[in-house]
Amino acid sequence: PCRRCAIDLPVTSKYQYCKNCITQPPIIKRTVAAFNFLFPINLIIAQIKNEQYKIHLTWLAQALSNNINHQSDYLLPQALIPVPISKLKRFKKGYNQTDRLATCISQSLNIKVDGELVRKTRDTQAQAQLNAKERKTNLKKAFHVNKNNYAHLAIVDDVMTTGATANEIATALKASGVGQVDLWVLARTPL
């Protein structure tokens, strides 16, 4: 996969980055995905999001942790940042799956979770219901970052489609002085 966006590269590719990440590098420095968002992973993640099948988070987090551990040239971040959800969404769902995912990864890799660093400042439409252009504008200025002294962080999310959520959070983190922001996801949707 491309090191910046985790999209699959052709098997014959001699490059570490896709064409898009070479010509228009995203704010995210490195993306690590455990799986492609295909059957049966897509169904399992939908169950976690919508039906609270939290039991799957443990083995999925372990798969992602194993993937990260196998990247010998990768320096681990100082902390993990779960993608925050609005207070209303948290109340309706009863939990935030990225909090749970980050906690499982934290235990496996011995990295702290800073769930208070980034907060969502307004309720937004679900990204899954939007097209690529709408996803980019839906989350504009929807995240606030508290003062911090971090140099390297990893955002933790369940699925990456366009990268709009991670890029918006990474933009806010970089504006707060964080030098490097990575993204760790369970699954990457194919383009």
Short mmCIF file of C-alpha atoms in Angstrom, two decimals:
data_model
loop_
_atom_site.label_atom_id
_atom_site.label_comp_id
_atom_site.label_asym_id
_atom_site.label_seq_id
_atom_site.Cartn_x
_atom_site.Cartn_y
_atom_site.Cartn_z
CA PRO A 1 0.00 0.00 0.00
CA CYS A 2 0.93 3.65 -0.43
CA ARG A 3 2.66 4.86 2.73
CA ARG A 4 0.73 8.16 2.78
CA CYS A 5 -2.85 7.03 2.06
CA ALA A 6 -2.74 3.20 2.29
CA ILE A 7 -4.35 2.71 -1.12
CA ASP A 8 -3.15 -0.47 -2.80
CA LEU A 9 -0.33 0.05 -5.29
CA PRO A 10 0.13 -2.21 -8.30
CA VAL A 11 2.10 -5.33 -7.39
CA THR A 12 4.74 -4.33 -9.92
CA SER A 13 5.15 -0.80 -8.51
CA LYS A 14 8.66 0.18 -7.45
CA TYR A 15 7.37 3.24 -5.58
CA GLN A 16 6.24 3.60 -1.96
CA TYR A 17 3.64 6.27 -2.77
CA CYS A 18 0.69 6.53 -5.14
CA LYS A 19 0.52 9.18 -7.85
CA ASN A 20 -1.93 11.35 -5.88
CA CYS A 21 0.28 11.39 -2.78
CA ILE A 22 3.33 12.28 -4.87
CA THR A 23 1.64 15.15 -6.71
CA GLN A 24 -0.57 16.42 -3.85
CA PRO A 25 0.79 15.07 -0.54
CA PRO A 26 -1.86 14.92 2.19
CA ILE A 27 -1.30 16.38 5.64
CA ILE A 28 -1.17 12.86 7.03
CA LYS A 29 2.44 11.65 6.96
CA ARG A 30 1.72 7.92 7.09
CA THR A 31 -1.40 5.75 7.02
CA VAL A 32 -1.49 2.19 8.29
CA ALA A 33 -4.53 0.04 7.53
CA ALA A 34 -5.05 -3.51 8.74
CA PHE A 35 -7.48 -4.49 5.97
CA ASN A 36 -9.16 -3.37 2.79
CA PHE A 37 -12.81 -2.42 3.32
CA LEU A 38 -14.15 -5.52 1.60
CA PHE A 39 -16.23 -8.54 2.66
CA PRO A 40 -16.31 -9.67 5.46
CA ILE A 41 -14.50 -6.73 7.13
CA ASN A 42 -17.03 -4.20 5.80
CA LEU A 43 -19.88 -6.13 7.46
CA ILE A 44 -18.01 -6.54 10.74
CA ILE A 45 -17.19 -2.82 10.95
CA ALA A 46 -20.82 -1.95 10.16
CA GLN A 47 -21.87 -4.16 13.06
CA ILE A 48 -19.43 -2.40 15.37
CA LYS A 49 -20.71 1.02 14.32
CA ASN A 50 -24.43 0.30 14.23
CA GLU A 51 -25.13 -2.68 16.44
CA GLN A 52 -22.37 -2.31 19.01
CA TYR A 53 -20.65 -5.66 18.39
CA LYS A 54 -17.74 -4.42 20.50
CA ILE A 55 -16.24 -7.88 20.83
CA HIS A 56 -14.78 -7.58 17.31
CA LEU A 57 -12.72 -4.56 18.31
CA THR A 58 -10.23 -6.65 20.27
CA TRP A 59 -9.07 -8.89 17.43
CA LEU A 60 -9.30 -6.12 14.84
CA ALA A 61 -7.13 -3.88 17.03
CA GLN A 62 -4.64 -6.72 17.42
CA ALA A 63 -4.47 -7.14 13.63
CA LEU A 64 -3.76 -3.41 13.23
CA SER A 65 -1.17 -3.51 16.04
CA ASN A 66 0.55 -6.47 14.37
CA ASN A 67 0.66 -4.57 11.08
CA ILE A 68 2.28 -1.59 12.81
CA ASN A 69 4.79 -3.82 14.63
CA HIS A 70 5.89 -5.37 11.32
CA GLN A 71 6.93 -1.98 9.92
CA SER A 72 10.52 -1.91 11.10
CA ASP A 73 11.25 1.62 9.85
CA TYR A 74 8.30 3.16 11.67
CA LEU A 75 8.80 5.31 14.77
CA LEU A 76 5.77 5.06 17.04
CA PRO A 77 3.88 8.23 17.99
CA GLN A 78 3.75 9.73 21.47
CA ALA A 79 -0.01 9.25 21.74
CA LEU A 80 -3.10 7.97 19.97
CA ILE A 81 -5.99 10.30 19.16
CA PRO A 82 -9.35 8.58 18.66
CA VAL A 83 -11.61 10.38 16.16
CA PRO A 84 -14.07 12.25 18.37
CA ILE A 85 -17.81 12.24 17.85
CA SER A 86 -20.33 14.84 18.95
CA LYS A 87 -21.96 14.63 22.37
CA LEU A 88 -25.32 13.98 20.71
CA LYS A 89 -23.99 11.06 18.63
CA ARG A 90 -22.23 9.61 21.67
CA PHE A 91 -25.47 9.82 23.65
CA LYS A 92 -27.45 8.09 20.88
CA LYS A 93 -24.88 5.32 20.27
CA GLY A 94 -23.82 4.85 23.86
CA TYR A 95 -20.12 4.74 22.96
CA ASN A 96 -17.47 5.83 20.48
CA GLN A 97 -15.92 2.84 18.69
CA THR A 98 -12.69 4.73 17.97
CA ASP A 99 -12.18 5.29 21.73
CA ARG A 100 -12.45 1.55 22.29
CA LEU A 101 -10.24 0.79 19.30
CA ALA A 102 -7.54 3.22 20.47
CA THR A 103 -7.63 1.71 23.97
CA CYS A 104 -7.11 -1.81 22.60
CA ILE A 105 -4.20 -0.65 20.42
CA SER A 106 -2.76 1.31 23.33
CA GLN A 107 -2.63 -1.81 25.48
CA SER A 108 -0.97 -3.80 22.70
CA LEU A 109 1.66 -1.21 21.72
CA ASN A 110 2.08 0.54 25.08
CA ILE A 111 1.20 4.00 23.74
CA LYS A 112 -1.04 6.33 25.68
CA VAL A 113 -4.43 7.48 24.41
CA ASP A 114 -5.20 11.19 24.65
CA GLY A 115 -8.95 11.27 24.18
CA GLU A 116 -9.22 14.83 25.52
CA LEU A 117 -6.84 16.54 23.09
CA VAL A 118 -9.30 16.83 20.19
CA ARG A 119 -13.01 17.43 20.53
CA LYS A 120 -15.75 17.80 17.98
CA THR A 121 -17.30 21.25 18.29
CA ARG A 122 -20.48 20.66 16.33
CA ASP A 123 -22.74 17.88 15.16
CA THR A 124 -22.23 17.08 11.47
CA GLN A 125 -23.90 14.83 8.96
CA ALA A 126 -22.50 11.27 8.86
CA GLN A 127 -19.64 11.09 6.35
CA ALA A 128 -20.89 7.76 4.97
CA GLN A 129 -23.96 9.55 3.58
CA LEU A 130 -21.92 12.06 1.58
CA ASN A 131 -19.95 12.11 -1.66
CA ALA A 132 -16.25 13.02 -1.75
CA LYS A 133 -16.80 16.75 -2.29
CA GLU A 134 -19.43 16.98 0.46
CA ARG A 135 -17.17 15.06 2.88
CA LYS A 136 -14.47 17.71 2.57
CA THR A 137 -16.79 20.61 3.41
CA ASN A 138 -18.93 18.79 6.00
CA LEU A 139 -16.19 18.76 8.64
CA LYS A 140 -14.59 22.17 8.05
CA LYS A 141 -13.64 23.64 11.42
CA ALA A 142 -15.56 20.92 13.27
CA PHE A 143 -12.63 20.02 15.56
CA HIS A 144 -10.89 21.89 18.35
CA VAL A 145 -7.42 20.95 19.64
CA ASN A 146 -6.32 21.81 23.18
CA LYS A 147 -2.85 23.21 23.84
CA ASN A 148 -0.22 20.50 23.77
CA ASN A 149 3.49 19.73 23.40
CA TYR A 150 3.24 16.72 21.10
CA ALA A 151 5.63 16.24 18.19
CA HIS A 152 4.14 13.03 16.73
CA LEU A 153 0.58 11.69 17.01
CA ALA A 154 -1.52 9.00 15.33
CA ILE A 155 -5.23 9.47 14.70
CA VAL A 156 -7.19 6.24 15.19
CA ASP A 157 -10.30 5.58 13.09
CA ASP A 158 -12.26 2.58 11.89
CA VAL A 159 -12.47 3.28 8.14
CA MET A 160 -10.71 5.61 5.72
CA THR A 161 -12.57 6.49 2.54
CA THR A 162 -11.53 9.91 1.23
CA GLY A 163 -9.43 10.86 4.24
CA ALA A 164 -11.52 14.00 4.84
CA THR A 165 -12.04 13.34 8.57
CA ALA A 166 -8.39 12.55 9.24
CA ASN A 167 -7.19 15.50 7.16
CA GLU A 168 -9.44 17.92 9.02
CA ILE A 169 -8.23 16.64 12.39
CA ALA A 170 -4.61 16.61 11.18
CA THR A 171 -4.96 20.21 9.99
CA ALA A 172 -6.12 21.26 13.46
CA LEU A 173 -3.34 19.25 15.12
CA LYS A 174 -0.66 20.73 12.87
CA ALA A 175 -2.02 24.25 13.57
CA SER A 176 -1.54 23.51 17.29
CA GLY A 177 2.14 22.75 16.67
CA VAL A 178 2.21 18.96 16.21
CA GLY A 179 5.00 18.11 13.78
CA GLN A 180 3.85 14.75 12.40
CA VAL A 181 0.37 13.28 12.23
CA ASP A 182 -0.24 9.69 11.13
CA LEU A 183 -3.45 7.73 10.65
CA TRP A 184 -4.17 4.21 11.84
CA VAL A 185 -7.34 2.58 10.53
CA LEU A 186 -8.92 -0.85 10.58
CA ALA A 187 -9.83 -0.66 6.91
CA ARG A 188 -9.14 1.37 3.79
CA THR A 189 -11.79 1.59 1.09
CA PRO A 190 -10.51 0.89 -2.42
CA LEU A 191 -10.84 3.85 -4.80
#
